[in-house]
Coordinates of C-alpha atoms in Angstrom, one line a residue:
X14 CA 20.3 -29.7 47.6
X15 CA 21.7 -26.5 48.0
X16 CA 20.7 -24.2 50.5
X17 CA 19.8 -21.3 48.9
X18 CA 22.2 -18.1 49.0
X19 CA 24.9 -20.2 50.3
X20 CA 27.9 -19.4 48.1
X21 CA 31.5 -20.6 48.3
X22 CA 34.7 -18.2 48.6
X23 CA 36.9 -18.2 45.7
X24 CA 39.5 -19.4 47.2
X25 CA 37.5 -22.6 47.4
X26 CA 36.5 -22.2 43.7
X27 CA 40.1 -22.0 42.9
X28 CA 41.2 -25.2 45.1
X29 CA 39.1 -27.1 42.3
X30 CA 41.5 -26.2 39.6
X31 CA 43.7 -29.0 38.0
X32 CA 46.8 -27.1 38.0
X33 CA 48.4 -23.0 38.4
X34 CA 47.7 -22.2 34.8
X35 CA 44.0 -23.4 34.9
X36 CA 43.5 -21.7 38.2
X37 CA 45.2 -18.4 36.5
X38 CA 43.1 -18.7 33.3
X39 CA 40.0 -19.3 35.4
X40 CA 40.6 -16.1 37.8
X41 CA 40.6 -13.9 34.5
X42 CA 37.3 -15.7 33.4
X43 CA 35.6 -15.0 37.1
X44 CA 34.4 -11.4 35.8
X45 CA 31.0 -10.6 34.6
X46 CA 32.2 -9.1 30.9
X47 CA 32.8 -12.8 28.8
X48 CA 29.3 -14.0 30.3
X49 CA 25.7 -14.2 28.9
X50 CA 22.9 -15.8 30.0
X51 CA 24.6 -16.8 33.2
X52 CA 22.0 -18.0 36.1
X53 CA 21.6 -20.4 38.6
X54 CA 18.6 -22.9 40.4
X55 CA 18.0 -23.5 43.8
X56 CA 19.3 -27.1 43.4
X57 CA 22.6 -26.4 42.9
X58 CA 23.0 -25.9 38.8
X59 CA 24.8 -22.9 37.7
X60 CA 25.4 -22.2 33.7
X61 CA 26.4 -19.3 31.4
X62 CA 27.3 -18.8 28.1
X63 CA 31.0 -17.5 27.7
X64 CA 32.6 -15.5 24.4
X65 CA 35.8 -17.3 23.1
X66 CA 37.8 -16.9 20.3
X67 CA 35.1 -18.1 17.7
X68 CA 31.7 -17.2 16.7
X69 CA 29.7 -19.1 19.1
X70 CA 30.3 -18.7 23.0
X71 CA 31.2 -21.6 25.0
X72 CA 27.8 -23.6 27.1
X73 CA 29.3 -24.2 30.4
X74 CA 27.2 -26.1 32.8
X75 CA 28.0 -27.0 36.5
X76 CA 26.2 -29.1 38.8
X77 CA 27.3 -27.8 42.1
X78 CA 25.0 -30.5 44.3
X79 CA 25.9 -33.4 42.1
X80 CA 22.1 -34.3 41.4
X81 CA 23.0 -38.3 41.0
X82 CA 24.7 -38.4 44.4
X83 CA 27.7 -39.2 43.6
X84 CA 31.4 -37.5 44.1
X85 CA 30.7 -33.6 42.5
X86 CA 31.0 -31.2 41.9
X87 CA 30.4 -32.4 37.8
X88 CA 31.2 -30.3 35.0
X89 CA 30.1 -29.4 31.0
X90 CA 31.8 -27.5 28.7
X91 CA 31.6 -27.3 25.1
X92 CA 35.0 -25.7 24.9
X93 CA 38.0 -28.6 23.6
X94 CA 39.8 -28.5 27.1
X95 CA 40.6 -32.0 28.7
X96 CA 40.8 -30.1 31.7
X97 CA 38.4 -31.1 34.4
X98 CA 36.7 -28.3 35.6
X99 CA 38.5 -26.4 32.5
X100 CA 39.0 -22.5 32.9
X101 CA 35.1 -21.4 31.3
X102 CA 33.5 -23.4 34.5
X103 CA 36.4 -22.0 37.0
X104 CA 35.3 -18.9 35.8
X105 CA 31.4 -19.4 36.2
X106 CA 31.7 -20.8 39.4
X107 CA 33.8 -17.2 40.5
X108 CA 31.0 -15.5 38.7
X109 CA 28.9 -17.7 40.9
X110 CA 30.7 -17.1 44.2
X111 CA 30.6 -13.2 43.6
X112 CA 28.8 -11.0 45.8
X113 CA 27.4 -8.7 43.2
X114 CA 24.4 -11.2 42.1
X115 CA 25.3 -11.2 38.5
X116 CA 24.2 -14.8 39.0
X117 CA 21.6 -15.2 41.2
X118 CA 19.9 -18.3 42.6
X119 CA 15.8 -18.6 41.7
X120 CA 14.6 -21.4 43.5
X121 CA 12.2 -21.8 40.8
X122 CA 14.9 -21.0 37.8
X123 CA 15.0 -23.2 35.0
X124 CA 18.4 -23.9 33.0
X125 CA 18.4 -23.5 29.6
X126 CA 17.6 -26.6 27.0
X127 CA 21.3 -27.3 26.1
X128 CA 22.2 -27.3 29.9
X129 CA 18.7 -29.5 30.9
X130 CA 19.7 -32.1 28.0
X131 CA 22.9 -32.6 29.9
X132 CA 21.5 -32.6 33.4
X133 CA 18.7 -35.5 32.0
X134 CA 21.3 -37.7 31.1
X135 CA 23.2 -37.2 33.9
X136 CA 20.0 -38.6 36.2
X137 CA 19.2 -41.4 33.6
X138 CA 22.4 -42.6 33.8
X139 CA 22.2 -42.3 37.3
X140 CA 19.5 -44.6 38.0
X141 CA 20.3 -47.1 35.3
X142 CA 23.6 -47.4 37.6
X143 CA 21.0 -47.8 40.9
X144 CA 18.9 -50.1 39.1
X145 CA 21.6 -52.1 37.9
X146 CA 23.2 -52.1 41.6
X147 CA 19.9 -53.5 43.0
X148 CA 19.3 -56.5 40.4
X149 CA 20.8 -59.8 41.5
X150 CA 24.2 -60.6 39.3
X151 CA 23.3 -63.8 37.3
X152 CA 26.8 -65.0 37.2
X153 CA 28.9 -65.4 40.3
X154 CA 32.3 -65.3 39.6
X155 CA 34.2 -68.5 40.2
X156 CA 35.8 -68.3 43.2
X157 CA 38.3 -71.4 42.4
X158 CA 39.1 -69.4 39.5
X159 CA 39.9 -66.4 41.2
X160 CA 41.8 -68.0 43.8
X161 CA 44.4 -70.1 41.2
X162 CA 45.0 -66.4 39.7
X163 CA 45.7 -65.0 43.3
X164 CA 48.1 -67.8 43.9
X165 CA 49.5 -67.0 40.8
X166 CA 50.2 -63.4 41.1
X167 CA 51.4 -64.3 45.0
X168 CA 54.1 -66.5 43.4
X169 CA 55.0 -64.1 40.4
X170 CA 55.4 -61.5 43.5
X171 CA 57.5 -63.9 45.0
X172 CA 59.9 -64.2 42.7
X173 CA 60.4 -60.9 42.0
X174 CA 61.0 -60.1 45.8
X175 CA 63.7 -62.8 46.4
X176 CA 65.6 -61.5 43.3
X177 CA 65.5 -58.0 44.6
X178 CA 67.0 -59.4 47.8
X179 CA 69.7 -60.8 46.0
X180 CA 70.2 -57.3 44.3
X181 CA 70.4 -55.9 47.5
X182 CA 73.0 -58.1 49.1
X183 CA 75.0 -57.3 46.2
X184 CA 75.1 -53.8 46.8
X185 CA 76.0 -54.2 50.2
X186 CA 78.6 -56.5 49.3
X187 CA 80.0 -54.5 47.3
X188 CA 79.3 -51.8 49.3
X189 CA 77.4 -48.4 49.1
X190 CA 79.6 -46.4 47.6
X191 CA 78.8 -48.3 44.5
X192 CA 76.0 -47.3 43.6
X193 CA 77.3 -44.2 42.4
X194 CA 79.6 -45.7 39.5
X195 CA 76.4 -48.4 38.8
X196 CA 73.9 -45.2 37.8
X197 CA 70.5 -45.2 37.5
X198 CA 70.0 -47.8 34.9
X199 CA 70.6 -50.8 37.2
X200 CA 67.7 -49.8 39.5
X201 CA 65.7 -48.8 36.7
X202 CA 66.2 -52.5 35.3
X203 CA 65.4 -53.9 38.7
X204 CA 62.1 -51.8 38.9
X205 CA 61.0 -53.3 35.8
X206 CA 61.6 -56.7 37.0
X207 CA 59.2 -55.7 39.8
X208 CA 56.6 -54.8 37.7
X209 CA 57.0 -58.1 35.5
X210 CA 56.3 -59.8 39.0
X211 CA 53.3 -57.9 39.5
X212 CA 54.6 -55.7 42.3
X213 CA 54.0 -52.3 41.4
X214 CA 54.7 -50.6 44.3
X215 CA 58.1 -52.6 45.2
X216 CA 58.7 -51.3 41.5
X217 CA 58.1 -47.5 42.5
X218 CA 60.2 -47.7 45.7
X219 CA 63.2 -49.8 44.1
X220 CA 63.2 -46.7 41.2
X221 CA 63.8 -44.2 43.5
X222 CA 67.2 -45.8 44.9
X223 CA 68.5 -44.9 41.5
X224 CA 68.0 -40.8 42.5
X225 CA 69.9 -41.1 45.8
X226 CA 73.2 -40.7 44.7
X227 CA 73.0 -37.6 43.0
X228 CA 70.8 -36.5 46.0
X229 CA 73.5 -34.2 47.8
X230 CA 75.3 -34.8 51.0
X231 CA 74.5 -37.6 53.3
X232 CA 73.5 -39.4 50.4
X233 CA 75.1 -43.1 51.9
X234 CA 72.6 -43.1 54.7
X235 CA 69.8 -42.3 52.9
X236 CA 70.5 -45.2 50.4
X237 CA 71.3 -47.3 53.7
X238 CA 67.7 -46.3 55.2
X239 CA 65.8 -47.2 51.6
X240 CA 67.8 -50.5 51.3
X241 CA 66.8 -51.2 55.0
X242 CA 63.0 -50.8 54.0
X243 CA 62.8 -52.4 51.1
X244 CA 64.4 -55.3 53.1
X245 CA 61.5 -55.1 55.5
X246 CA 59.2 -55.3 52.9
X247 CA 60.5 -58.4 51.1
X248 CA 60.8 -60.2 54.6
X249 CA 57.2 -59.0 55.7
X250 CA 55.8 -60.3 52.2
X251 CA 58.1 -63.7 52.2
X252 CA 56.5 -64.0 56.3
X253 CA 53.1 -62.6 55.6
X254 CA 51.0 -65.1 57.1
X255 CA 52.9 -64.9 60.3
X256 CA 52.1 -61.3 60.4
X257 CA 48.9 -60.1 62.0
X258 CA 46.1 -59.4 59.6
X259 CA 46.3 -55.3 59.8
X260 CA 50.2 -55.6 59.3
X261 CA 49.6 -58.2 56.3
X262 CA 47.1 -55.9 54.7
X263 CA 49.5 -53.3 55.0
X264 CA 52.4 -55.5 53.5
X265 CA 50.2 -56.3 50.7
X266 CA 49.4 -52.7 49.8
X267 CA 52.3 -51.5 50.0
X268 CA 53.4 -54.2 47.1
X269 CA 51.2 -52.8 44.9
X270 CA 48.1 -55.6 45.1
X271 CA 45.1 -54.2 44.7
X272 CA 42.8 -53.8 47.7
X273 CA 39.0 -53.0 48.0
X274 CA 37.2 -50.9 50.1
X275 CA 35.6 -52.7 53.1
X276 CA 33.0 -52.6 56.1
X277 CA 30.1 -51.0 56.4
X278 CA 30.1 -47.1 55.2
X279 CA 30.2 -44.5 57.8
X280 CA 27.9 -41.3 57.0
X281 CA 29.1 -38.1 58.6
X282 CA 29.7 -34.5 57.7
X283 CA 33.4 -34.6 55.7
X284 CA 35.3 -31.1 56.1
X285 CA 37.3 -31.2 53.0
X286 CA 41.0 -30.4 54.7
X287 CA 43.1 -30.4 51.5
X288 CA 43.5 -31.5 47.8
X289 CA 46.7 -31.4 46.0
X290 CA 48.0 -33.5 42.9
X291 CA 51.2 -35.4 42.1
X292 CA 52.1 -36.5 38.7
X293 CA 54.2 -39.2 36.9
X294 CA 54.7 -39.5 32.4
X295 CA 51.9 -42.1 33.3
X296 CA 49.8 -40.9 36.2
X297 CA 48.1 -38.0 38.2
X298 CA 47.1 -38.8 41.6
X299 CA 44.8 -36.7 43.4
X300 CA 44.9 -36.6 47.3
X301 CA 41.8 -35.3 49.3
X302 CA 42.1 -34.9 52.8
X303 CA 38.7 -34.9 54.6
X304 CA 37.5 -35.3 58.3
X305 CA 34.7 -36.4 60.1
X306 CA 33.5 -35.1 63.2
X307 CA 31.6 -38.1 64.2
X308 CA 34.4 -40.7 64.3
X309 CA 36.8 -38.0 64.7
X310 CA 39.0 -39.7 62.2
X311 CA 41.1 -38.3 59.3
X312 CA 40.4 -40.1 55.7
X313 CA 42.4 -40.1 52.5
X314 CA 40.4 -40.0 49.0
X315 CA 42.3 -40.9 46.0
X316 CA 41.6 -40.0 42.2
X317 CA 43.5 -40.8 39.4
X318 CA 43.8 -39.6 35.8
X319 CA 45.7 -40.4 32.8
X320 CA 49.1 -38.2 32.1
X321 CA 48.0 -34.8 31.2
X322 CA 44.5 -35.1 32.7
X323 CA 43.4 -33.9 35.8
X324 CA 41.8 -36.6 38.2
X325 CA 37.9 -36.7 38.2
X326 CA 37.2 -36.0 41.5
X327 CA 37.6 -32.4 43.0
X328 CA 36.2 -31.2 46.0
X329 CA 36.2 -27.6 48.0
X330 CA 38.8 -27.1 50.4
X331 CA 36.9 -25.9 53.7
X332 CA 33.3 -26.8 52.8
X333 CA 31.5 -30.0 54.1
X334 CA 30.4 -33.1 53.0
X335 CA 27.4 -35.0 54.2
X336 CA 28.7 -38.2 52.9
X337 CA 29.3 -42.3 53.3
X338 CA 32.9 -43.4 53.6
X339 CA 34.0 -46.6 53.1
X340 CA 37.2 -47.6 54.7
X341 CA 40.0 -49.7 53.0
X342 CA 41.9 -52.3 55.3
X343 CA 45.4 -52.5 56.9
X344 CA 47.0 -51.3 60.2
X345 CA 47.1 -47.1 59.8
X346 CA 45.9 -47.2 56.5
X347 CA 43.9 -44.1 56.2
X348 CA 42.3 -43.9 52.7
X349 CA 38.2 -44.6 51.9
X350 CA 36.1 -44.5 49.2
X351 CA 33.7 -41.8 48.7
X352 CA 30.5 -43.3 48.5
X353 CA 26.7 -41.5 48.1
X354 CA 26.5 -38.1 49.0
X355 CA 23.7 -36.5 50.3
X356 CA 24.0 -32.6 49.6
X357 CA 26.1 -30.1 48.1
X358 CA 29.2 -29.0 49.8
X359 CA 28.1 -26.2 52.5
X360 CA 30.0 -23.9 54.5
X361 CA 30.4 -25.2 58.2
X362 CA 32.7 -23.4 61.0
X363 CA 33.9 -26.7 61.9
X364 CA 37.7 -27.6 62.3
X365 CA 39.8 -30.7 63.5
X366 CA 41.4 -30.5 66.5
X367 CA 44.7 -29.4 66.9
X368 CA 48.0 -30.5 68.4
X369 CA 51.0 -29.2 69.9
X370 CA 54.3 -30.0 67.7
X371 CA 56.1 -32.3 70.1
X372 CA 52.8 -34.0 69.8
X373 CA 52.4 -34.6 65.9
X374 CA 56.2 -35.5 65.9
X375 CA 55.3 -38.5 68.6
X376 CA 52.2 -39.0 66.7
X377 CA 54.2 -39.8 63.7
X378 CA 56.5 -41.8 65.2
X379 CA 53.7 -43.9 67.1
X380 CA 52.0 -44.6 63.5
X381 CA 55.2 -45.9 62.0
X382 CA 54.4 -49.4 64.0
X383 CA 51.6 -50.3 62.4
X384 CA 53.1 -48.8 58.9
X385 CA 57.0 -48.9 58.8
X386 CA 57.0 -47.5 55.1
X387 CA 54.8 -44.4 56.1
X388 CA 56.2 -40.9 54.4
X389 CA 54.2 -38.8 56.4
X390 CA 51.1 -38.5 58.4
X391 CA 47.8 -36.0 58.4
X392 CA 48.0 -33.9 61.4
X393 CA 46.8 -30.3 62.3
X394 CA 49.0 -27.7 64.4
X395 CA 47.5 -25.6 66.9
X396 CA 49.0 -22.0 67.2
X397 CA 51.8 -22.3 65.3
X398 CA 54.1 -19.5 63.6
X399 CA 55.9 -19.7 60.4
X400 CA 59.2 -18.7 60.5
X401 CA 62.6 -18.5 59.0
X402 CA 65.1 -21.1 60.3
X403 CA 68.4 -19.9 62.3
X404 CA 70.8 -20.4 60.3
X405 CA 72.5 -19.6 57.1
X406 CA 70.2 -20.7 54.8
X407 CA 67.3 -18.0 54.1
X408 CA 65.4 -20.9 52.4
X409 CA 64.7 -23.2 55.4
X410 CA 61.4 -22.2 57.7
X411 CA 59.9 -23.7 60.7
X412 CA 56.8 -23.7 62.2
X413 CA 56.9 -22.7 65.9
X414 CA 55.0 -23.5 68.6
X415 CA 53.1 -20.5 70.1
X416 CA 53.4 -21.8 73.9
X417 CA 56.0 -24.2 74.1
X418 CA 58.9 -22.8 71.7
X419 CA 59.7 -26.1 69.9
X420 CA 59.2 -26.4 66.1
X421 CA 58.8 -28.8 63.4
X422 CA 61.0 -27.3 59.9
X423 CA 58.7 -27.2 56.8
X424 CA 59.9 -30.0 54.2
X425 CA 62.1 -28.1 51.5
X426 CA 60.0 -28.7 48.6
X427 CA 56.7 -26.7 50.4
X428 CA 59.1 -24.0 51.2
X429 CA 60.1 -23.3 47.6
X430 CA 56.1 -23.0 47.1
X431 CA 53.9 -19.9 46.5
X432 CA 51.9 -21.8 49.3
X433 CA 54.3 -20.6 51.7
X434 CA 53.9 -16.9 51.3
X435 CA 50.5 -17.3 51.9
X436 CA 50.9 -18.4 55.0
X437 CA 53.2 -16.2 56.1
X438 CA 50.7 -13.4 55.2
X439 CA 47.2 -15.2 56.6
X440 CA 50.0 -15.5 60.3
X441 CA 51.3 -11.5 59.7
X442 CA 53.5 -13.1 62.8
X443 CA 50.4 -14.1 64.6
X444 CA 49.7 -18.0 65.6
X445 CA 47.4 -19.9 62.8
X446 CA 45.8 -23.2 62.8
X447 CA 47.5 -25.3 60.2
X448 CA 47.0 -28.7 58.4
X449 CA 49.5 -30.8 56.7
X450 CA 51.5 -34.1 56.5
X451 CA 54.2 -34.8 59.1
X452 CA 57.2 -37.1 58.0
X453 CA 60.4 -38.0 58.4
X454 CA 61.3 -35.1 55.7
X455 CA 59.8 -32.3 58.0
X456 CA 56.1 -31.1 57.8
X457 CA 54.7 -29.7 54.4
X458 CA 51.8 -27.3 55.0
X459 CA 48.3 -28.1 52.9
X460 CA 45.9 -25.5 54.2
X461 CA 45.5 -22.9 56.9
X462 CA 42.9 -21.1 59.5
X463 CA 43.6 -17.5 61.0
X464 CA 42.6 -17.8 64.6
X465 CA 39.3 -17.3 66.0
X466 CA 36.4 -17.4 62.8
X467 CA 38.3 -17.6 59.6
X468 CA 38.0 -19.0 56.2
X469 CA 40.0 -22.1 55.4
X470 CA 43.7 -21.1 52.9
X471 CA 44.2 -24.0 50.8
X472 CA 48.3 -23.9 50.5
X473 CA 48.9 -25.9 47.6

């Protein structure tokens, strides 16, 4: 249940947007003008009719609390958009989040028939799922057949790894400089071979080799480093029986073998630290970082959408979820599955404890012992100031420790995004608390809080 009168901020609503165009379009609809019959209930349902280009307004409803207990919020709109949430859902939530009372929360308010029909359908499907989960499984999978399938896949992966080792040996024997002449095609063809070997994680790392020769000065060093990491991963697979179980699980995960969350679920009020998407030609991956106060740990939720479609899971940055998480196996692995949710996301004064910049760099170095292929590690920096990096390049920025004088460079990709200027404006030259990812390329800011009390500001 939502708490009556508790509203989100505009930043928390817009953090749900699947992309920048949706964020911009949703902002334009966050005013009363295009809306009619808008309302909300004490249970966390928000609804309204939005005037569009057609004769009939779009019917939009948002289940903020997610009555089914699954990962919410959930959205329904009669518009033809394939994005979730669409601009109408974002606009409705912005209207609801406003302080002018345009969308009032009445405990006994009843949604209109079209909204109630959708809510009833969700309740029915959730109850059917719970009943199905409670019933004993009629047919038990054949463990022997599963074992044989796993063995066949392991054999294919081993064959792919052996082939890759030969290609890496050929590259080093001929000299790293030869990679500039071979071009991208060789590595794309090698990556396809790794896909055939059912090692998609390995294929993704191989595919990146093709872009290194065109990545600017110093590329031979980066090529050699990446080849060394690939060789280490290959050797880890070939000798996995001799590895500690946690490290062996990490190797399987890096290879791209399917893994399942294990162990007892952990219930806590999980603070939503950050949410951002990465996309390629086939898949959009959404990463959501959470922080649990009781276990004092950071967890990562992954959600996927087909190319051109936003992943279904979206959580508002800066709010807290009363929910259960189940962790995945592997050394240094933070990934978890979101289980039952016991209420709507709600405001919280909690923040993760921060580190000094040198502590953050040291922490990343420590976790590399558990996962040498880790590109970055989530950390919160305490009292840092965004400052231009001294030197000829005006595009380089760093986060300077307000007390120690040490600094972490901001990654080049983050320095070119608008989030950097939001961070600079929030700081105004004063220290701020920043959550982000610290890695070998630098620090990527994702969320920031001003000194003292203040709402979280999403930077991505």
